[in-house]
Amino acid sequence: MTFSCVRPPASQDAAANDPLPDVGAYARKLLGQRRRRDQIFGVDLFGEPVWDMLLDLFASTSEGREVSISSLCIASGVPTTSALRHIAMLVERGLLLRRRDFRDGRRVLMELSPALQERLGLLLLGWMEDGSE
């Protein structure tokens, strides 16, 4: 089974039965909850930069948005040097993919690997369905 968080064009009836866009919105909701928690308690208490980056990439992909490496660093909530170390580790493990932005050769875009996109999508879908995190 392939889990894609980007919905292909379809009829409105098919869209009503498709849970995938909701999973992307759910990822964005989780990220928003984490940001509110960070504002109250501080980033250093609960920081999980890798999880924040993965949620942001999943949500952005479901919204049809590309994510630059600099945007991903911001999403991590940690200093850029720390975020870049995490990104390098995720790329080394084959979980994230880097590619050049063909419109702007100075930018590097980040993507979830297909396998990670599927696993993350299934995890989030399960959490969404049973109301847990």
XYZ file of N, CA and C in Angstrom:
399
model
N 0.851 -1.180 0.000
C 0.000 0.000 0.000
C 0.890 1.235 0.000
N 0.593 2.156 -0.880
C 1.355 3.395 -0.924
C 0.525 4.500 -0.309
N 1.125 5.205 0.634
C 0.447 6.307 1.315
C 1.018 7.589 0.777
N 0.213 8.340 0.062
C 0.646 9.635 -0.442
C -0.167 10.712 0.242
N 0.528 11.702 0.798
C -0.208 12.758 1.486
C -0.623 13.866 0.545
N -0.331 13.729 -0.719
C -0.796 14.698 -1.699
C -1.931 14.046 -2.477
N -3.091 14.665 -2.428
C -4.244 14.086 -3.085
C -4.228 14.422 -4.570
N -4.391 13.393 -5.427
C -4.498 13.669 -6.853
C -5.840 14.328 -7.142
N -5.945 15.069 -8.260
C -7.224 15.692 -8.600
C -8.300 14.617 -8.731
N -9.451 14.883 -8.149
C -10.547 13.911 -8.191
C -11.857 14.661 -8.064
N -12.915 13.903 -8.200
C -14.230 14.518 -8.062
C -14.471 14.900 -6.607
N -15.450 15.757 -6.376
C -15.759 16.200 -5.024
C -16.257 15.031 -4.180
N -16.986 14.091 -4.782
C -17.485 12.930 -4.046
C -16.332 12.068 -3.550
N -15.334 11.854 -4.413
C -14.177 11.058 -4.014
C -13.400 11.770 -2.920
N -13.303 13.091 -3.001
C -12.569 13.860 -1.992
C -13.215 13.739 -0.626
N -14.534 13.619 -0.580
C -15.231 13.510 0.699
C -14.885 12.221 1.413
N -14.548 11.154 0.668
C -14.215 9.859 1.271
C -12.713 9.656 1.450
N -11.900 10.618 1.064
C -10.444 10.496 1.097
C -9.899 11.076 2.396
N -9.323 10.242 3.299
C -8.834 10.761 4.575
C -7.483 11.459 4.477
N -6.794 11.373 3.369
C -5.427 11.854 3.291
C -5.266 13.350 3.532
N -6.106 14.231 2.954
C -5.928 15.648 3.248
C -6.087 15.948 4.737
N -6.965 15.217 5.406
C -7.158 15.406 6.837
C -5.906 15.032 7.617
N -5.148 14.066 7.130
C -3.928 13.661 7.820
C -2.905 14.795 7.770
N -2.795 15.456 6.644
C -1.904 16.612 6.542
C -2.340 17.732 7.470
N -3.641 17.972 7.524
C -4.169 19.002 8.430
C -3.937 18.593 9.880
N -4.048 17.309 10.153
C -3.793 16.799 11.502
C -2.333 17.030 11.890
N -1.418 16.779 10.959
C 0.005 17.033 11.219
C 0.234 18.509 11.518
N -0.414 19.384 10.750
C -0.278 20.828 10.975
C -0.858 21.207 12.344
N -1.964 20.574 12.728
C -2.579 20.829 14.040
C -1.630 20.415 15.164
N -1.022 19.231 15.024
C -0.062 18.777 16.039
C 1.100 19.753 16.161
N 1.572 20.231 15.039
C 2.685 21.186 15.053
C 2.268 22.484 15.744
N 1.062 22.933 15.492
C 0.551 24.136 16.156
C 0.439 23.946 17.664
N -0.014 22.777 18.080
C -0.102 22.484 19.518
C 1.282 22.501 20.154
N 2.245 21.972 19.446
C 3.620 21.943 19.967
C 4.171 23.364 20.091
N 3.865 24.212 19.128
C 4.347 25.598 19.187
C 3.717 26.347 20.366
N 2.414 26.114 20.605
C 1.768 26.755 21.761
C 2.376 26.256 23.065
N 2.655 24.975 23.140
C 3.296 24.406 24.329
C 4.677 25.029 24.538
N 5.430 25.199 23.444
C 6.754 25.818 23.537
C 6.668 27.250 24.035
N 5.637 27.976 23.605
C 5.470 29.358 24.061
C 5.215 29.416 25.559
N 4.511 28.446 26.077
C 4.181 28.440 27.504
C 5.345 27.927 28.350
N 5.962 26.825 27.931
C 6.972 26.167 28.749
C 8.407 26.384 28.279
N 8.574 26.848 27.053
C 9.910 27.024 26.498
C 10.314 25.844 25.647
N 11.057 26.135 24.603
C 11.505 25.111 23.657
C 12.437 24.100 24.300
N 13.277 24.560 25.210
C 14.299 23.676 25.769
C 13.716 22.585 26.664
N 12.496 22.719 27.130
C 11.917 21.716 28.013
C 11.410 20.495 27.258
N 10.785 20.708 26.120
C 10.173 19.612 25.376
C 10.735 19.437 23.975
N 11.815 20.061 23.630
C 12.299 20.085 22.256
C 12.481 18.726 21.610
N 11.909 18.565 20.453
C 12.094 17.399 19.594
C 12.227 17.915 18.163
N 13.374 18.458 17.822
C 13.512 19.106 16.513
C 13.258 18.188 15.329
N 13.661 16.947 15.422
C 13.451 16.038 14.286
C 11.961 15.814 14.068
N 11.215 15.590 15.134
C 9.780 15.372 15.020
C 9.096 16.615 14.436
N 9.500 17.790 14.901
C 8.931 19.030 14.379
C 9.203 19.163 12.882
N 10.401 18.814 12.446
C 10.727 18.889 11.021
C 9.900 17.898 10.215
N 9.740 16.684 10.735
C 8.978 15.676 10.007
C 7.510 16.074 9.892
N 6.938 16.587 10.979
C 5.551 17.052 10.924
C 5.398 18.187 9.909
N 6.347 19.128 9.927
C 6.275 20.250 8.996
C 6.397 19.777 7.549
N 7.309 18.872 7.279
C 7.459 18.352 5.914
C 6.207 17.602 5.470
N 5.653 16.786 6.346
C 4.454 16.027 5.994
C 3.296 16.973 5.701
N 3.075 17.937 6.593
C 1.974 18.886 6.405
C 2.183 19.717 5.142
N 3.391 20.204 4.941
C 3.674 21.031 3.761
C 3.470 20.252 2.477
N 3.894 19.003 2.457
C 3.708 18.158 1.278
C 2.223 17.969 0.996
N 1.444 17.733 2.049
C 0.002 17.541 1.857
C -0.668 18.814 1.352
N -0.071 19.960 1.651
C -0.587 21.251 1.188
C -0.047 21.626 -0.188
N 0.821 20.763 -0.741
C 1.398 21.015 -2.058
C 2.508 22.053 -2.044
N 3.091 22.306 -0.866
C 4.152 23.306 -0.751
C 5.510 22.630 -0.686
N 6.492 23.246 -1.342
C 7.870 22.781 -1.246
C 8.503 23.384 -0.001
N 9.472 22.682 0.572
C 10.128 23.147 1.791
C 11.618 23.271 1.526
N 12.121 24.484 1.695
C 13.560 24.702 1.532
C 14.275 24.251 2.792
N 15.556 24.035 2.664
C 16.343 23.606 3.819
C 16.319 24.683 4.904
N 16.320 25.955 4.509
C 16.282 27.022 5.517
C 14.940 27.049 6.238
N 13.859 26.804 5.524
C 12.540 26.742 6.153
C 12.456 25.554 7.115
N 13.054 24.450 6.732
C 13.053 23.272 7.593
C 13.855 23.531 8.869
N 14.938 24.275 8.741
C 15.715 24.645 9.931
C 14.861 25.473 10.883
N 14.094 26.399 10.354
C 13.214 27.221 11.188
C 12.160 26.349 11.861
N 11.600 25.397 11.114
C 10.566 24.515 11.660
C 11.087 23.666 12.816
N 12.387 23.417 12.843
C 12.961 22.569 13.894
C 12.905 23.228 15.263
N 12.921 24.562 15.285
C 12.886 25.274 16.559
C 14.207 25.299 17.305
N 15.275 24.885 16.641
C 16.605 24.904 17.269
C 17.534 25.761 16.406
N 18.711 26.116 16.917
C 19.652 26.892 16.104
C 19.964 26.189 14.776
N 20.254 26.985 13.770
C 20.483 26.464 12.425
C 21.549 25.377 12.389
N 22.644 25.560 13.111
C 23.709 24.541 13.079
C 23.205 23.209 13.617
N 22.399 23.243 14.666
C 21.830 21.997 15.220
C 20.856 21.381 14.225
N 20.005 22.216 13.634
C 19.043 21.714 12.655
C 19.756 21.067 11.476
N 20.824 21.694 10.991
C 21.569 21.129 9.860
C 22.187 19.782 10.209
N 22.640 19.616 11.439
C 23.165 18.301 11.871
C 22.062 17.247 11.837
N 20.882 17.613 12.325
C 19.751 16.675 12.300
C 19.363 16.334 10.863
N 19.316 17.331 10.003
C 18.971 17.104 8.598
C 19.997 16.183 7.944
N 21.268 16.427 8.196
C 22.328 15.582 7.621
C 22.166 14.130 8.066
N 21.831 13.924 9.337
C 21.624 12.572 9.856
C 20.424 11.912 9.178
N 19.340 12.659 8.992
C 18.145 12.114 8.351
C 18.405 11.785 6.882
N 19.192 12.618 6.202
C 19.564 12.348 4.813
C 20.459 11.114 4.753
N 21.429 11.036 5.656
C 22.346 9.890 5.692
C 21.587 8.579 5.896
N 20.548 8.617 6.693
C 19.740 7.416 6.954
C 18.714 7.143 5.868
N 18.644 8.012 4.871
C 17.721 7.815 3.765
C 16.285 8.202 4.083
N 16.075 8.955 5.151
C 14.725 9.349 5.542
C 14.272 10.645 4.881
N 15.230 11.527 4.587
C 14.950 12.767 3.870
C 15.738 12.771 2.576
N 15.188 13.442 1.587
C 15.838 13.583 0.290
C 16.085 15.053 0.019
N 17.254 15.356 -0.509
C 17.610 16.730 -0.895
C 17.546 16.830 -2.406
N 17.066 17.979 -2.892
C 17.113 18.224 -4.333
C 17.221 19.723 -4.568
N 17.843 20.059 -5.659
C 17.992 21.462 -6.042
C 16.665 22.009 -6.515
N 16.422 23.256 -6.210
C 15.252 23.960 -6.728
C 15.598 24.393 -8.143
N 14.906 23.870 -9.144
C 15.220 24.177 -10.533
C 14.909 25.624 -10.889
N 14.003 26.255 -10.140
C 13.679 27.659 -10.398
C 14.712 28.598 -9.785
N 15.356 28.157 -8.723
C 16.353 28.969 -8.020
C 17.475 28.034 -7.580
N 18.528 27.969 -8.370
C 19.624 27.042 -8.134
C 20.335 27.229 -6.803
N 20.081 28.346 -6.129
C 20.718 28.579 -4.828
C 20.009 27.838 -3.709
N 18.750 27.465 -3.940
C 17.960 26.816 -2.888
C 18.049 25.303 -2.974
N 18.028 24.677 -1.796
C 17.937 23.224 -1.698
C 16.588 22.902 -1.075
N 15.846 22.010 -1.723
C 14.538 21.604 -1.226
C 14.644 20.254 -0.538
N 13.823 20.071 0.478
C 13.838 18.832 1.246
C 12.516 18.099 1.057
N 12.591 16.773 1.055
C 11.400 15.931 0.920
C 11.529 14.743 1.851
N 10.396 14.216 2.277
C 10.394 12.940 2.986
C 10.670 11.848 1.967
N 11.408 10.825 2.357
C 11.565 9.686 1.457
C 10.191 9.036 1.305
N 9.942 8.361 0.191
C 8.632 7.712 0.028
C 8.307 6.749 1.175
N 9.293 5.991 1.635
C 9.043 5.039 2.725
C 8.672 5.761 4.021
N 9.384 6.841 4.338
C 9.073 7.586 5.554
C 7.722 8.286 5.423
N 7.422 8.822 4.249
C 6.131 9.465 4.034
C 5.000 8.478 4.308
N 5.161 7.269 3.825
C 4.126 6.252 4.032
C 4.007 5.885 5.504
N 5.125 5.625 6.164
C 5.075 5.227 7.580
C 4.528 6.344 8.448
N 4.962 7.559 8.193
C 4.490 8.704 8.968
C 2.998 8.931 8.722
N 2.588 8.811 7.482
C 1.170 8.962 7.156
C 0.306 7.940 7.855
N 0.759 6.707 7.870
C -0.009 5.660 8.546
C -0.047 5.888 10.061
N 1.066 6.321 10.633
C 1.102 6.622 12.064
C 0.115 7.741 12.401
N 0.189 8.839 11.647
C -0.695 9.977 11.898
C -2.152 9.620 11.662
N -2.428 8.837 10.628
C -3.785 8.417 10.359
C -4.326 7.581 11.521
N -3.507 6.676 12.031
C -3.920 5.883 13.190
C -4.193 6.739 14.399
N -3.308 7.709 14.683
C -3.527 8.611 15.803
C -4.786 9.434 15.615
N -4.989 9.896 14.394
C -6.156 10.727 14.102
C -7.436 9.925 14.308
N -7.424 8.687 13.848
C -8.626 7.845 13.955
C -8.965 7.478 15.387
N -7.927 7.250 16.228
C -8.236 6.865 17.604
C -8.124 8.013 18.602
N -7.869 9.219 18.078
C -7.842 10.414 18.933
C -6.669 10.495 19.879
N -5.550 9.863 19.521
C -4.376 9.893 20.404
C -3.190 10.545 19.727
N -2.155 10.715 20.519
C -0.853 11.172 19.990
C 0.206 10.500 20.796
